[in-house]
mmCIF file with all atom_site columns, C-alpha atoms in Angstrom:
data_model
loop_
_atom_site.group_PDB
_atom_site.id
_atom_site.type_symbol
_atom_site.label_atom_id
_atom_site.label_alt_id
_atom_site.label_comp_id
_atom_site.label_asym_id
_atom_site.label_entity_id
_atom_site.label_seq_id
_atom_site.pdbx_PDB_ins_code
_atom_site.Cartn_x
_atom_site.Cartn_y
_atom_site.Cartn_z
_atom_site.occupancy
_atom_site.B_iso_or_equiv
_atom_site.pdbx_formal_charge
_atom_site.auth_seq_id
_atom_site.auth_comp_id
_atom_site.auth_asym_id
_atom_site.auth_atom_id
_atom_site.pdbx_PDB_model_num
ATOM 1   C CA . UNK A 1 1   ? -0.067  0.063  0.059   1.00 0.00 ? 20  UNK A CA 1
ATOM 2   C CA . UNK A 1 2   ? 2.054   3.100  -1.207  1.00 0.00 ? 21  UNK A CA 1
ATOM 3   C CA . UNK A 1 3   ? 1.452   5.873  1.294   1.00 0.00 ? 22  UNK A CA 1
ATOM 4   C CA . UNK A 1 4   ? 3.391   8.801  2.952   1.00 0.00 ? 23  UNK A CA 1
ATOM 5   C CA . UNK A 1 5   ? 2.844   10.809 6.110   1.00 0.00 ? 24  UNK A CA 1
ATOM 6   C CA . UNK A 1 6   ? 4.681   13.748 7.307   1.00 0.00 ? 25  UNK A CA 1
ATOM 7   C CA . UNK A 1 7   ? 4.270   15.777 10.559  1.00 0.00 ? 26  UNK A CA 1
ATOM 8   C CA . UNK A 1 8   ? 5.706   19.006 11.697  1.00 0.00 ? 27  UNK A CA 1
ATOM 9   C CA . UNK A 1 9   ? 5.032   21.597 14.403  1.00 0.00 ? 28  UNK A CA 1
ATOM 10  C CA . UNK A 1 10  ? 3.638   24.955 13.214  1.00 0.00 ? 29  UNK A CA 1
ATOM 11  C CA . UNK A 1 11  ? 3.820   28.179 15.207  1.00 0.00 ? 30  UNK A CA 1
ATOM 12  C CA . UNK A 1 12  ? 0.107   29.247 14.472  1.00 0.00 ? 31  UNK A CA 1
ATOM 13  C CA . UNK A 1 13  ? -3.073  29.011 16.471  1.00 0.00 ? 32  UNK A CA 1
ATOM 14  C CA . UNK A 1 14  ? -5.205  26.134 15.278  1.00 0.00 ? 33  UNK A CA 1
ATOM 15  C CA . UNK A 1 15  ? -8.017  28.387 14.064  1.00 0.00 ? 34  UNK A CA 1
ATOM 16  C CA . UNK A 1 16  ? -5.433  29.984 11.522  1.00 0.00 ? 35  UNK A CA 1
ATOM 17  C CA . UNK A 1 17  ? -4.425  26.646 10.084  1.00 0.00 ? 36  UNK A CA 1
ATOM 18  C CA . UNK A 1 18  ? -7.977  25.700 9.562   1.00 0.00 ? 37  UNK A CA 1
ATOM 19  C CA . UNK A 1 19  ? -8.741  29.075 8.040   1.00 0.00 ? 38  UNK A CA 1
ATOM 20  C CA . UNK A 1 20  ? -6.089  28.139 5.373   1.00 0.00 ? 39  UNK A CA 1
ATOM 21  C CA . UNK A 1 21  ? -6.583  24.374 4.767   1.00 0.00 ? 40  UNK A CA 1
ATOM 22  C CA . UNK A 1 22  ? -10.321 24.674 4.836   1.00 0.00 ? 41  UNK A CA 1
ATOM 23  C CA . UNK A 1 23  ? -10.000 26.489 1.349   1.00 0.00 ? 42  UNK A CA 1
ATOM 24  C CA . UNK A 1 24  ? -8.910  23.990 -1.178  1.00 0.00 ? 43  UNK A CA 1
ATOM 25  C CA . UNK A 1 25  ? -7.516  26.475 -3.450  1.00 0.00 ? 44  UNK A CA 1
ATOM 26  C CA . UNK A 1 26  ? -4.926  27.661 -0.817  1.00 0.00 ? 45  UNK A CA 1
ATOM 27  C CA . UNK A 1 27  ? -3.208  24.142 -1.127  1.00 0.00 ? 46  UNK A CA 1
ATOM 28  C CA . UNK A 1 28  ? -4.217  22.440 -4.366  1.00 0.00 ? 47  UNK A CA 1
ATOM 29  C CA . UNK A 1 29  ? -1.696  24.721 -6.112  1.00 0.00 ? 48  UNK A CA 1
ATOM 30  C CA . UNK A 1 30  ? 1.062   23.410 -3.881  1.00 0.00 ? 49  UNK A CA 1
ATOM 31  C CA . UNK A 1 31  ? 0.848   19.771 -5.157  1.00 0.00 ? 50  UNK A CA 1
ATOM 32  C CA . UNK A 1 32  ? 4.330   18.906 -6.648  1.00 0.00 ? 51  UNK A CA 1
ATOM 33  C CA . UNK A 1 33  ? 3.982   19.204 -10.465 1.00 0.00 ? 52  UNK A CA 1
ATOM 34  C CA . UNK A 1 34  ? 0.747   21.230 -10.235 1.00 0.00 ? 53  UNK A CA 1
ATOM 35  C CA . UNK A 1 35  ? -0.694  22.377 -13.547 1.00 0.00 ? 54  UNK A CA 1
ATOM 36  C CA . UNK A 1 36  ? -4.368  23.375 -12.753 1.00 0.00 ? 55  UNK A CA 1
ATOM 37  C CA . UNK A 1 37  ? -7.471  22.664 -10.509 1.00 0.00 ? 56  UNK A CA 1
ATOM 38  C CA . UNK A 1 38  ? -11.169 23.308 -10.914 1.00 0.00 ? 57  UNK A CA 1
ATOM 39  C CA . UNK A 1 39  ? -13.520 23.704 -8.163  1.00 0.00 ? 58  UNK A CA 1
ATOM 40  C CA . UNK A 1 40  ? -16.657 21.687 -9.071  1.00 0.00 ? 59  UNK A CA 1
ATOM 41  C CA . UNK A 1 41  ? -18.646 22.357 -5.999  1.00 0.00 ? 60  UNK A CA 1
ATOM 42  C CA . UNK A 1 42  ? -17.971 22.683 -2.097  1.00 0.00 ? 61  UNK A CA 1
ATOM 43  C CA . UNK A 1 43  ? -16.830 19.135 -1.839  1.00 0.00 ? 62  UNK A CA 1
ATOM 44  C CA . UNK A 1 44  ? -15.391 18.283 -5.349  1.00 0.00 ? 63  UNK A CA 1
ATOM 45  C CA . UNK A 1 45  ? -12.624 19.402 -7.452  1.00 0.00 ? 64  UNK A CA 1
ATOM 46  C CA . UNK A 1 46  ? -10.408 18.241 -10.206 1.00 0.00 ? 65  UNK A CA 1
ATOM 47  C CA . UNK A 1 47  ? -6.737  18.489 -10.283 1.00 0.00 ? 66  UNK A CA 1
ATOM 48  C CA . UNK A 1 48  ? -4.071  17.988 -12.973 1.00 0.00 ? 67  UNK A CA 1
ATOM 49  C CA . UNK A 1 49  ? -0.316  17.816 -12.382 1.00 0.00 ? 68  UNK A CA 1
ATOM 50  C CA . UNK A 1 50  ? 2.703   16.500 -14.209 1.00 0.00 ? 69  UNK A CA 1
ATOM 51  C CA . UNK A 1 51  ? 4.287   13.533 -12.513 1.00 0.00 ? 70  UNK A CA 1
ATOM 52  C CA . UNK A 1 52  ? 7.998   12.457 -13.280 1.00 0.00 ? 71  UNK A CA 1
ATOM 53  C CA . UNK A 1 53  ? 9.284   9.041  -12.344 1.00 0.00 ? 72  UNK A CA 1
ATOM 54  C CA . UNK A 1 54  ? 12.746  8.900  -13.825 1.00 0.00 ? 73  UNK A CA 1
ATOM 55  C CA . UNK A 1 55  ? 12.201  8.878  -17.698 1.00 0.00 ? 74  UNK A CA 1
ATOM 56  C CA . UNK A 1 56  ? 8.542   8.512  -17.431 1.00 0.00 ? 75  UNK A CA 1
ATOM 57  C CA . UNK A 1 57  ? 6.519   11.844 -17.550 1.00 0.00 ? 76  UNK A CA 1
ATOM 58  C CA . UNK A 1 58  ? 2.750   11.633 -17.226 1.00 0.00 ? 77  UNK A CA 1
ATOM 59  C CA . UNK A 1 59  ? 0.138   14.302 -16.737 1.00 0.00 ? 78  UNK A CA 1
ATOM 60  C CA . UNK A 1 60  ? -2.496  12.860 -14.415 1.00 0.00 ? 79  UNK A CA 1
ATOM 61  C CA . UNK A 1 61  ? -5.948  14.131 -13.704 1.00 0.00 ? 80  UNK A CA 1
ATOM 62  C CA . UNK A 1 62  ? -7.623  13.531 -10.396 1.00 0.00 ? 81  UNK A CA 1
ATOM 63  C CA . UNK A 1 63  ? -11.080 13.957 -8.950  1.00 0.00 ? 82  UNK A CA 1
ATOM 64  C CA . UNK A 1 64  ? -10.927 14.887 -5.451  1.00 0.00 ? 83  UNK A CA 1
ATOM 65  C CA . UNK A 1 65  ? -13.978 14.287 -3.156  1.00 0.00 ? 84  UNK A CA 1
ATOM 66  C CA . UNK A 1 66  ? -13.827 15.889 0.469   1.00 0.00 ? 85  UNK A CA 1
ATOM 67  C CA . UNK A 1 67  ? -15.085 13.193 2.727   1.00 0.00 ? 86  UNK A CA 1
ATOM 68  C CA . UNK A 1 68  ? -15.148 15.208 6.062   1.00 0.00 ? 87  UNK A CA 1
ATOM 69  C CA . UNK A 1 69  ? -14.630 18.784 7.146   1.00 0.00 ? 88  UNK A CA 1
ATOM 70  C CA . UNK A 1 70  ? -14.061 18.558 11.001  1.00 0.00 ? 89  UNK A CA 1
ATOM 71  C CA . UNK A 1 71  ? -13.466 22.246 12.180  1.00 0.00 ? 90  UNK A CA 1
ATOM 72  C CA . UNK A 1 72  ? -10.941 23.094 13.362  1.00 0.00 ? 91  UNK A CA 1
ATOM 73  C CA . UNK A 1 73  ? -8.744  20.001 13.035  1.00 0.00 ? 92  UNK A CA 1
ATOM 74  C CA . UNK A 1 74  ? -9.363  17.638 10.109  1.00 0.00 ? 93  UNK A CA 1
ATOM 75  C CA . UNK A 1 75  ? -10.008 17.576 6.314   1.00 0.00 ? 94  UNK A CA 1
ATOM 76  C CA . UNK A 1 76  ? -10.012 14.144 4.749   1.00 0.00 ? 95  UNK A CA 1
ATOM 77  C CA . UNK A 1 77  ? -10.614 13.372 1.035   1.00 0.00 ? 96  UNK A CA 1
ATOM 78  C CA . UNK A 1 78  ? -10.534 10.566 -1.478  1.00 0.00 ? 97  UNK A CA 1
ATOM 79  C CA . UNK A 1 79  ? -9.081  10.836 -4.957  1.00 0.00 ? 98  UNK A CA 1
ATOM 80  C CA . UNK A 1 80  ? -9.715  8.866  -8.223  1.00 0.00 ? 99  UNK A CA 1
ATOM 81  C CA . UNK A 1 81  ? -7.780  9.102  -11.298 1.00 0.00 ? 100 UNK A CA 1
ATOM 82  C CA . UNK A 1 82  ? -9.642  10.401 -14.344 1.00 0.00 ? 101 UNK A CA 1
ATOM 83  C CA . UNK A 1 83  ? -7.120  9.453  -16.969 1.00 0.00 ? 102 UNK A CA 1
ATOM 84  C CA . UNK A 1 84  ? -5.203  6.680  -15.088 1.00 0.00 ? 103 UNK A CA 1
ATOM 85  C CA . UNK A 1 85  ? -6.516  3.686  -13.075 1.00 0.00 ? 104 UNK A CA 1
ATOM 86  C CA . UNK A 1 86  ? -5.651  4.622  -9.639  1.00 0.00 ? 105 UNK A CA 1
ATOM 87  C CA . UNK A 1 87  ? -7.441  5.707  -6.323  1.00 0.00 ? 106 UNK A CA 1
ATOM 88  C CA . UNK A 1 88  ? -6.472  6.782  -2.825  1.00 0.00 ? 107 UNK A CA 1
ATOM 89  C CA . UNK A 1 89  ? -7.125  9.178  0.012   1.00 0.00 ? 108 UNK A CA 1
ATOM 90  C CA . UNK A 1 90  ? -5.457  11.628 2.234   1.00 0.00 ? 109 UNK A CA 1
ATOM 91  C CA . UNK A 1 91  ? -6.006  14.142 4.890   1.00 0.00 ? 110 UNK A CA 1
ATOM 92  C CA . UNK A 1 92  ? -4.563  17.083 6.825   1.00 0.00 ? 111 UNK A CA 1
ATOM 93  C CA . UNK A 1 93  ? -4.931  16.857 10.584  1.00 0.00 ? 112 UNK A CA 1
ATOM 94  C CA . UNK A 1 94  ? -3.925  19.821 12.989  1.00 0.00 ? 113 UNK A CA 1
ATOM 95  C CA . UNK A 1 95  ? -3.404  18.813 16.618  1.00 0.00 ? 114 UNK A CA 1
ATOM 96  C CA . UNK A 1 96  ? -3.234  21.725 19.065  1.00 0.00 ? 115 UNK A CA 1
ATOM 97  C CA . UNK A 1 97  ? -0.172  21.664 21.219  1.00 0.00 ? 116 UNK A CA 1
ATOM 98  C CA . UNK A 1 98  ? -0.647  25.157 22.667  1.00 0.00 ? 117 UNK A CA 1
ATOM 99  C CA . UNK A 1 99  ? -2.717  28.193 22.150  1.00 0.00 ? 118 UNK A CA 1
ATOM 100 C CA . UNK A 1 100 ? -0.098  29.259 19.531  1.00 0.00 ? 119 UNK A CA 1
ATOM 101 C CA . UNK A 1 101 ? 1.338   25.975 18.104  1.00 0.00 ? 120 UNK A CA 1
ATOM 102 C CA . UNK A 1 102 ? -0.120  22.960 16.241  1.00 0.00 ? 121 UNK A CA 1
ATOM 103 C CA . UNK A 1 103 ? 1.155   19.547 14.923  1.00 0.00 ? 122 UNK A CA 1
ATOM 104 C CA . UNK A 1 104 ? 0.272   19.472 11.347  1.00 0.00 ? 123 UNK A CA 1
ATOM 105 C CA . UNK A 1 105 ? 0.000   16.044 9.819   1.00 0.00 ? 124 UNK A CA 1
ATOM 106 C CA . UNK A 1 106 ? -0.239  15.415 6.018   1.00 0.00 ? 125 UNK A CA 1
ATOM 107 C CA . UNK A 1 107 ? -1.105  11.880 4.765   1.00 0.00 ? 126 UNK A CA 1
ATOM 108 C CA . UNK A 1 108 ? -1.431  10.593 1.317   1.00 0.00 ? 127 UNK A CA 1
ATOM 109 C CA . UNK A 1 109 ? -2.184  7.078  -0.113  1.00 0.00 ? 128 UNK A CA 1
ATOM 110 C CA . UNK A 1 110 ? -2.446  6.028  -3.618  1.00 0.00 ? 129 UNK A CA 1
ATOM 111 C CA . UNK A 1 111 ? -2.928  2.529  -5.318  1.00 0.00 ? 130 UNK A CA 1
ATOM 112 C CA . UNK A 1 112 ? -2.618  1.888  -8.995  1.00 0.00 ? 131 UNK A CA 1
ATOM 113 C CA . UNK A 1 113 ? -4.706  -0.699 -10.498 1.00 0.00 ? 132 UNK A CA 1
ATOM 114 C CA . UNK A 1 114 ? -4.921  -2.718 -13.752 1.00 0.00 ? 133 UNK A CA 1
ATOM 115 C CA . UNK A 1 115 ? -2.076  -4.561 -15.520 1.00 0.00 ? 134 UNK A CA 1
ATOM 116 C CA . UNK A 1 116 ? 0.759   -2.015 -14.731 1.00 0.00 ? 135 UNK A CA 1
ATOM 117 C CA . UNK A 1 117 ? -0.467  -1.513 -11.188 1.00 0.00 ? 136 UNK A CA 1
ATOM 118 C CA . UNK A 1 118 ? 2.062   -3.612 -9.515  1.00 0.00 ? 137 UNK A CA 1
ATOM 119 C CA . UNK A 1 119 ? 4.850   -1.826 -11.316 1.00 0.00 ? 138 UNK A CA 1
ATOM 120 C CA . UNK A 1 120 ? 3.478   1.601  -10.681 1.00 0.00 ? 139 UNK A CA 1
ATOM 121 C CA . UNK A 1 121 ? 2.944   0.862  -6.921  1.00 0.00 ? 140 UNK A CA 1
ATOM 122 C CA . UNK A 1 122 ? 6.576   -0.102 -6.598  1.00 0.00 ? 141 UNK A CA 1
ATOM 123 C CA . UNK A 1 123 ? 7.412   3.422  -7.914  1.00 0.00 ? 142 UNK A CA 1
ATOM 124 C CA . UNK A 1 124 ? 4.804   4.998  -5.778  1.00 0.00 ? 143 UNK A CA 1
ATOM 125 C CA . UNK A 1 125 ? 6.057   3.283  -2.504  1.00 0.00 ? 144 UNK A CA 1
ATOM 126 C CA . UNK A 1 126 ? 9.355   5.340  -3.193  1.00 0.00 ? 145 UNK A CA 1
ATOM 127 C CA . UNK A 1 127 ? 7.837   8.593  -4.395  1.00 0.00 ? 146 UNK A CA 1
ATOM 128 C CA . UNK A 1 128 ? 4.827   9.237  -1.962  1.00 0.00 ? 147 UNK A CA 1
ATOM 129 C CA . UNK A 1 129 ? 6.793   9.666  1.266   1.00 0.00 ? 148 UNK A CA 1
ATOM 130 C CA . UNK A 1 130 ? 8.901   12.277 -0.473  1.00 0.00 ? 149 UNK A CA 1
ATOM 131 C CA . UNK A 1 131 ? 5.785   13.903 -2.335  1.00 0.00 ? 150 UNK A CA 1
ATOM 132 C CA . UNK A 1 132 ? 3.826   13.869 0.985   1.00 0.00 ? 151 UNK A CA 1
ATOM 133 C CA . UNK A 1 133 ? 6.721   15.561 2.774   1.00 0.00 ? 152 UNK A CA 1
ATOM 134 C CA . UNK A 1 134 ? 7.134   18.069 0.127   1.00 0.00 ? 153 UNK A CA 1
ATOM 135 C CA . UNK A 1 135 ? 3.369   18.897 -0.156  1.00 0.00 ? 154 UNK A CA 1
ATOM 136 C CA . UNK A 1 136 ? 2.889   19.165 3.729   1.00 0.00 ? 155 UNK A CA 1
ATOM 137 C CA . UNK A 1 137 ? 5.915   21.496 3.967   1.00 0.00 ? 156 UNK A CA 1
ATOM 138 C CA . UNK A 1 138 ? 4.710   23.686 1.250   1.00 0.00 ? 157 UNK A CA 1
ATOM 139 C CA . UNK A 1 139 ? 1.296   24.091 2.759   1.00 0.00 ? 158 UNK A CA 1
ATOM 140 C CA . UNK A 1 140 ? 2.847   24.962 6.067   1.00 0.00 ? 159 UNK A CA 1
ATOM 141 C CA . UNK A 1 141 ? 5.200   27.520 4.596   1.00 0.00 ? 160 UNK A CA 1
ATOM 142 C CA . UNK A 1 142 ? 2.456   29.048 2.549   1.00 0.00 ? 161 UNK A CA 1
ATOM 143 C CA . UNK A 1 143 ? 0.155   29.242 5.777   1.00 0.00 ? 162 UNK A CA 1
ATOM 144 C CA . UNK A 1 144 ? 3.124   30.923 7.685   1.00 0.00 ? 163 UNK A CA 1
ATOM 145 C CA . UNK A 1 145 ? 3.554   33.479 4.769   1.00 0.00 ? 164 UNK A CA 1
ATOM 146 C CA . UNK A 1 146 ? -0.157  34.246 4.696   1.00 0.00 ? 165 UNK A CA 1
ATOM 147 C CA . UNK A 1 147 ? -0.158  34.786 8.591   1.00 0.00 ? 166 UNK A CA 1
ATOM 148 C CA . UNK A 1 148 ? 2.968   37.104 8.282   1.00 0.00 ? 167 UNK A CA 1
ATOM 149 C CA . UNK A 1 149 ? 1.092   39.281 5.584   1.00 0.00 ? 168 UNK A CA 1
ATOM 150 C CA . UNK A 1 150 ? -2.059  39.456 7.722   1.00 0.00 ? 169 UNK A CA 1
ATOM 151 C CA . UNK A 1 151 ? -0.065  40.744 10.807  1.00 0.00 ? 170 UNK A CA 1
#
């Protein structure tokens, strides 16, 4: 099961992290290889990004369905490939450590299916931990920049 999880402490109140991650447009653009996204409705969007795995370059289109909004701590979603045979899920979770600090966790799981699924899953096992780390850190950096501008 290819997946990645990354945690880090963020010097922001939990309400500020929620304000940021509860707006998909704030973080969709931070996916490594981002090309574009479209908001379909409050709980659904499509994302397009370019993935590189060695010499293989693919443009991947995903449909993202928000499964839960649990203010102020958790957003979880499922994803389904629109042009590739894969599915998965992920979440952002903020745990309040103090009034001004949270532990932010980003998680992503993707499973490829079909004839080449086993080969793709082998690559995903290597790539997803790094991608999840990059994505979670990019979200935190952008949250912190937005907070600095707001002050």
